[in-house]
Short mmCIF file of C-alpha atoms in Angstrom, two decimals:
data_model
loop_
_atom_site.label_atom_id
_atom_site.label_comp_id
_atom_site.label_asym_id
_atom_site.label_seq_id
_atom_site.Cartn_x
_atom_site.Cartn_y
_atom_site.Cartn_z
CA UNK A 1 11.60 38.33 -13.89
CA UNK A 2 12.92 41.25 -12.06
CA UNK A 3 13.81 41.62 -8.82
CA UNK A 4 10.83 43.77 -7.84
CA UNK A 5 8.11 41.45 -9.08
CA UNK A 6 10.08 38.78 -7.38
CA UNK A 7 10.16 40.26 -3.85
CA UNK A 8 6.12 40.94 -4.33
CA UNK A 9 5.71 37.10 -5.07
CA UNK A 10 7.80 36.18 -2.42
CA UNK A 11 5.68 38.75 0.62
CA UNK A 12 2.13 37.87 -0.94
CA UNK A 13 3.04 34.04 -0.72
CA UNK A 14 4.74 34.82 3.10
CA UNK A 15 1.34 36.72 3.05
CA UNK A 16 -1.59 34.14 1.74
CA UNK A 17 0.82 31.25 4.39
CA UNK A 18 -0.08 33.07 7.19
CA UNK A 19 -3.87 33.50 5.90
CA UNK A 20 -4.04 29.66 5.37
CA UNK A 21 -2.56 28.69 8.42
CA UNK A 22 -4.14 30.98 11.01
CA UNK A 23 -8.25 30.54 9.34
CA UNK A 24 -7.44 30.23 5.76
CA UNK A 25 -8.53 31.86 2.85
CA UNK A 26 -4.67 33.09 1.84
CA UNK A 27 -6.00 32.39 -2.42
CA UNK A 28 -7.31 35.66 -2.05
CA UNK A 29 -3.80 37.28 -1.98
CA UNK A 30 -2.03 35.10 -3.99
CA UNK A 31 -4.25 34.56 -6.36
CA UNK A 32 -4.08 38.03 -7.33
CA UNK A 33 -0.94 38.70 -7.19
CA UNK A 34 -0.27 36.33 -10.16
CA UNK A 35 -2.97 37.34 -11.91
CA UNK A 36 -1.20 40.64 -12.11
CA UNK A 37 1.94 39.81 -12.42
CA UNK A 38 1.31 37.29 -15.02
CA UNK A 39 -1.62 39.12 -16.97
CA UNK A 40 -1.44 36.65 -19.75
CA UNK A 41 -1.35 33.58 -17.00
CA UNK A 42 -4.32 30.83 -17.38
CA UNK A 43 -6.68 30.81 -14.60
CA UNK A 44 -5.73 26.94 -14.23
CA UNK A 45 -1.86 27.89 -13.76
CA UNK A 46 -2.58 30.54 -10.86
CA UNK A 47 -4.79 28.08 -8.94
CA UNK A 48 -2.46 25.63 -9.07
CA UNK A 49 0.33 27.41 -7.53
CA UNK A 50 -2.25 28.39 -5.22
CA UNK A 51 -2.66 24.55 -4.01
CA UNK A 52 1.08 24.59 -4.12
CA UNK A 53 1.64 26.77 -1.27
CA UNK A 54 -1.49 26.69 0.00
CA UNK A 55 -0.89 22.37 0.76
CA UNK A 56 2.39 23.89 2.70
CA UNK A 57 0.17 26.92 4.98
CA UNK A 58 -2.34 24.35 5.80
CA UNK A 59 -0.87 21.04 6.36
CA UNK A 60 2.17 23.13 8.82
CA UNK A 61 -0.57 24.54 10.29
CA UNK A 62 -2.85 21.18 10.90
CA UNK A 63 0.99 19.84 12.64
CA UNK A 64 0.85 22.45 14.77
CA UNK A 65 -2.37 22.00 16.41
CA UNK A 66 -2.52 17.78 16.43
CA UNK A 67 -0.92 17.70 19.79
CA UNK A 68 -3.54 20.36 21.25
CA UNK A 69 -6.37 19.17 19.51
CA UNK A 70 -8.83 16.18 20.35
CA UNK A 71 -10.33 15.14 17.13
CA UNK A 72 -11.80 11.62 15.36
CA UNK A 73 -8.97 10.44 12.67
CA UNK A 74 -11.07 7.94 11.90
CA UNK A 75 -13.81 9.98 10.91
CA UNK A 76 -11.28 12.42 9.58
CA UNK A 77 -9.00 9.56 7.46
CA UNK A 78 -12.14 8.68 5.50
CA UNK A 79 -13.81 11.96 4.81
CA UNK A 80 -9.52 13.77 3.66
CA UNK A 81 -9.71 10.89 0.99
CA UNK A 82 -13.08 11.93 -0.21
CA UNK A 83 -12.40 15.43 -0.02
CA UNK A 84 -8.70 14.87 -2.22
CA UNK A 85 -10.83 12.73 -4.65
CA UNK A 86 -13.45 15.18 -5.07
CA UNK A 87 -10.88 18.27 -4.58
CA UNK A 88 -9.29 16.28 -7.87
CA UNK A 89 -12.42 16.30 -9.50
CA UNK A 90 -13.20 19.70 -9.33
CA UNK A 91 -9.57 20.27 -10.19
CA UNK A 92 -10.12 18.74 -13.66
CA UNK A 93 -13.46 20.23 -14.12
CA UNK A 94 -11.26 23.72 -14.20
CA UNK A 95 -8.74 22.33 -16.96
CA UNK A 96 -11.23 22.39 -18.83
CA UNK A 97 -13.10 25.45 -18.74
CA UNK A 98 -12.14 27.79 -21.30
CA UNK A 99 -10.54 31.02 -20.13
CA UNK A 100 -12.94 33.54 -21.28
CA UNK A 101 -15.22 31.96 -19.14
CA UNK A 102 -13.09 30.92 -16.79
CA UNK A 103 -11.43 34.16 -15.61
CA UNK A 104 -13.97 36.85 -15.32
CA UNK A 105 -15.47 33.87 -12.65
CA UNK A 106 -12.33 33.84 -10.81
CA UNK A 107 -12.01 37.21 -10.57
CA UNK A 108 -15.77 37.91 -9.20
CA UNK A 109 -15.49 35.26 -6.65
CA UNK A 110 -12.43 36.63 -5.73
CA UNK A 111 -13.91 39.76 -5.18
CA UNK A 112 -17.01 38.22 -3.23
CA UNK A 113 -15.39 36.06 -1.28
CA UNK A 114 -13.36 38.92 0.02
CA UNK A 115 -15.18 41.07 0.57
CA UNK A 116 -17.95 38.52 2.51
CA UNK A 117 -14.31 37.64 4.78
CA UNK A 118 -14.01 41.44 5.46
CA UNK A 119 -17.23 42.18 6.03
CA UNK A 120 -17.86 39.14 8.97
CA UNK A 121 -15.15 38.61 10.34
CA UNK A 122 -15.61 36.74 13.22
CA UNK A 123 -18.33 34.79 11.19
CA UNK A 124 -18.11 30.85 11.90
CA UNK A 125 -16.50 31.64 14.76
CA UNK A 126 -19.05 31.65 16.79
CA UNK A 127 -19.32 28.14 19.26
CA UNK A 128 -22.98 26.84 19.50
CA UNK A 129 -25.01 25.01 22.33
CA UNK A 130 -26.67 22.54 20.33
CA UNK A 131 -25.80 19.69 21.48
CA UNK A 132 -23.41 17.66 18.83
CA UNK A 133 -24.46 13.61 17.71
CA UNK A 134 -22.79 12.15 15.13
CA UNK A 135 -24.84 13.02 12.92
CA UNK A 136 -23.77 16.30 13.30
CA UNK A 137 -20.49 15.41 12.77
CA UNK A 138 -21.15 13.39 9.63
CA UNK A 139 -23.25 15.54 8.16
CA UNK A 140 -20.87 18.69 8.52
CA UNK A 141 -17.35 16.09 6.90
CA UNK A 142 -19.35 15.22 3.94
CA UNK A 143 -20.06 18.86 3.43
CA UNK A 144 -16.66 19.83 3.43
CA UNK A 145 -15.27 16.80 2.28
CA UNK A 146 -17.72 16.66 -0.83
CA UNK A 147 -18.95 20.11 -2.00
CA UNK A 148 -16.46 22.60 -0.72
CA UNK A 149 -13.99 20.25 -1.70
CA UNK A 150 -15.12 19.67 -5.12
CA UNK A 151 -15.30 24.15 -5.06
CA UNK A 152 -11.88 24.05 -3.25
CA UNK A 153 -10.79 21.91 -6.47
CA UNK A 154 -12.52 24.61 -9.21
CA UNK A 155 -12.35 27.35 -7.90
CA UNK A 156 -10.53 27.55 -4.37
CA UNK A 157 -10.86 31.10 -2.73
CA UNK A 158 -12.37 30.89 1.28
CA UNK A 159 -11.80 26.83 1.06
CA UNK A 160 -10.95 27.03 4.53
CA UNK A 161 -12.77 29.44 6.27
CA UNK A 162 -16.30 27.75 4.28
CA UNK A 163 -14.86 24.62 6.08
CA UNK A 164 -14.62 25.97 10.02
CA UNK A 165 -18.02 27.54 9.12
CA UNK A 166 -19.87 24.46 8.25
CA UNK A 167 -18.06 22.70 10.91
CA UNK A 168 -18.81 25.00 14.13
CA UNK A 169 -22.35 25.40 12.57
CA UNK A 170 -23.84 21.93 11.57
CA UNK A 171 -21.42 20.00 13.91
CA UNK A 172 -21.40 22.04 16.59
CA UNK A 173 -17.79 21.96 18.09
CA UNK A 174 -15.40 24.69 19.10
CA UNK A 175 -13.40 26.99 16.94
CA UNK A 176 -10.15 25.65 17.64
CA UNK A 177 -11.71 22.04 16.79
CA UNK A 178 -13.49 23.23 13.48
CA UNK A 179 -10.25 25.36 12.84
CA UNK A 180 -7.90 22.33 13.24
CA UNK A 181 -10.27 19.49 11.22
CA UNK A 182 -10.67 22.05 8.42
CA UNK A 183 -6.60 22.01 8.17
CA UNK A 184 -7.03 18.48 8.10
CA UNK A 185 -9.10 18.37 5.33
CA UNK A 186 -8.13 21.58 3.60
CA UNK A 187 -4.57 20.28 3.17
CA UNK A 188 -6.64 16.59 1.25
CA UNK A 189 -7.93 19.26 -1.29
CA UNK A 190 -4.73 20.16 -2.11
CA UNK A 191 -3.10 17.70 -2.20
CA UNK A 192 -6.00 16.35 -4.45
CA UNK A 193 -6.04 19.67 -6.78
CA UNK A 194 -2.22 19.71 -6.73
CA UNK A 195 -2.27 15.90 -8.46
CA UNK A 196 -4.05 17.13 -11.12
CA UNK A 197 -2.54 20.89 -11.74
CA UNK A 198 0.67 19.32 -11.40
CA UNK A 199 0.18 17.20 -13.85
CA UNK A 200 -0.47 20.05 -16.33
CA UNK A 201 3.03 21.52 -15.28
CA UNK A 202 1.77 24.52 -12.86
CA UNK A 203 3.42 25.56 -10.05
CA UNK A 204 6.22 27.94 -8.14
CA UNK A 205 8.02 26.18 -6.18
CA UNK A 206 9.56 29.69 -4.76
CA UNK A 207 6.54 30.74 -3.30
CA UNK A 208 6.00 27.08 -1.55
CA UNK A 209 8.76 27.72 0.82
CA UNK A 210 8.31 30.75 1.51
CA UNK A 211 4.34 30.28 2.34
CA UNK A 212 5.90 27.11 4.49
CA UNK A 213 8.17 29.38 6.71
CA UNK A 214 5.96 32.06 7.19
CA UNK A 215 2.77 29.38 8.68
CA UNK A 216 5.24 28.32 11.10
#
């Protein structure tokens, strides 16, 4: 690998780490670069590499948010485990899809999610005046830990953003609380998917280190 290519990969990993740490969606940066630099790369390999870097970004961001954000740790711990399990199922499904089907779907999703995030930069950040209840909180956690988690393992782009939108809109939490909760759940989905992808030998450790550094 020549120096310009390596520089591009590290720059993309750094940018992805920063995006994951702030709001989520670092895959929108890193995955296209990986598929551009390695045109023959199997999409599952690109997703696995992204999971390695995403875990670095989301975990370090979650650690930074812990001291200043009150969270329901009992419910969140259970949701973390569920999210990891459903993300693993999604990753396993992704590894079994034919490349001829999977690659176009990934590209379309990247464009669609990118356009959505770009045109609605504040969507999901507004606080809701509705009363927060146990039912709304559990519903939001269930959607994030099951539906969005499976999507993260299967495809991935925009997962953090989707989680924040769900938690803010359904549970009525503040943006900071939603962001902290999403970081924890997203760490779980990254762990679950990474276990499956790592078993297939995918992931770039160097880009993960760069992503971790950029998230602090």
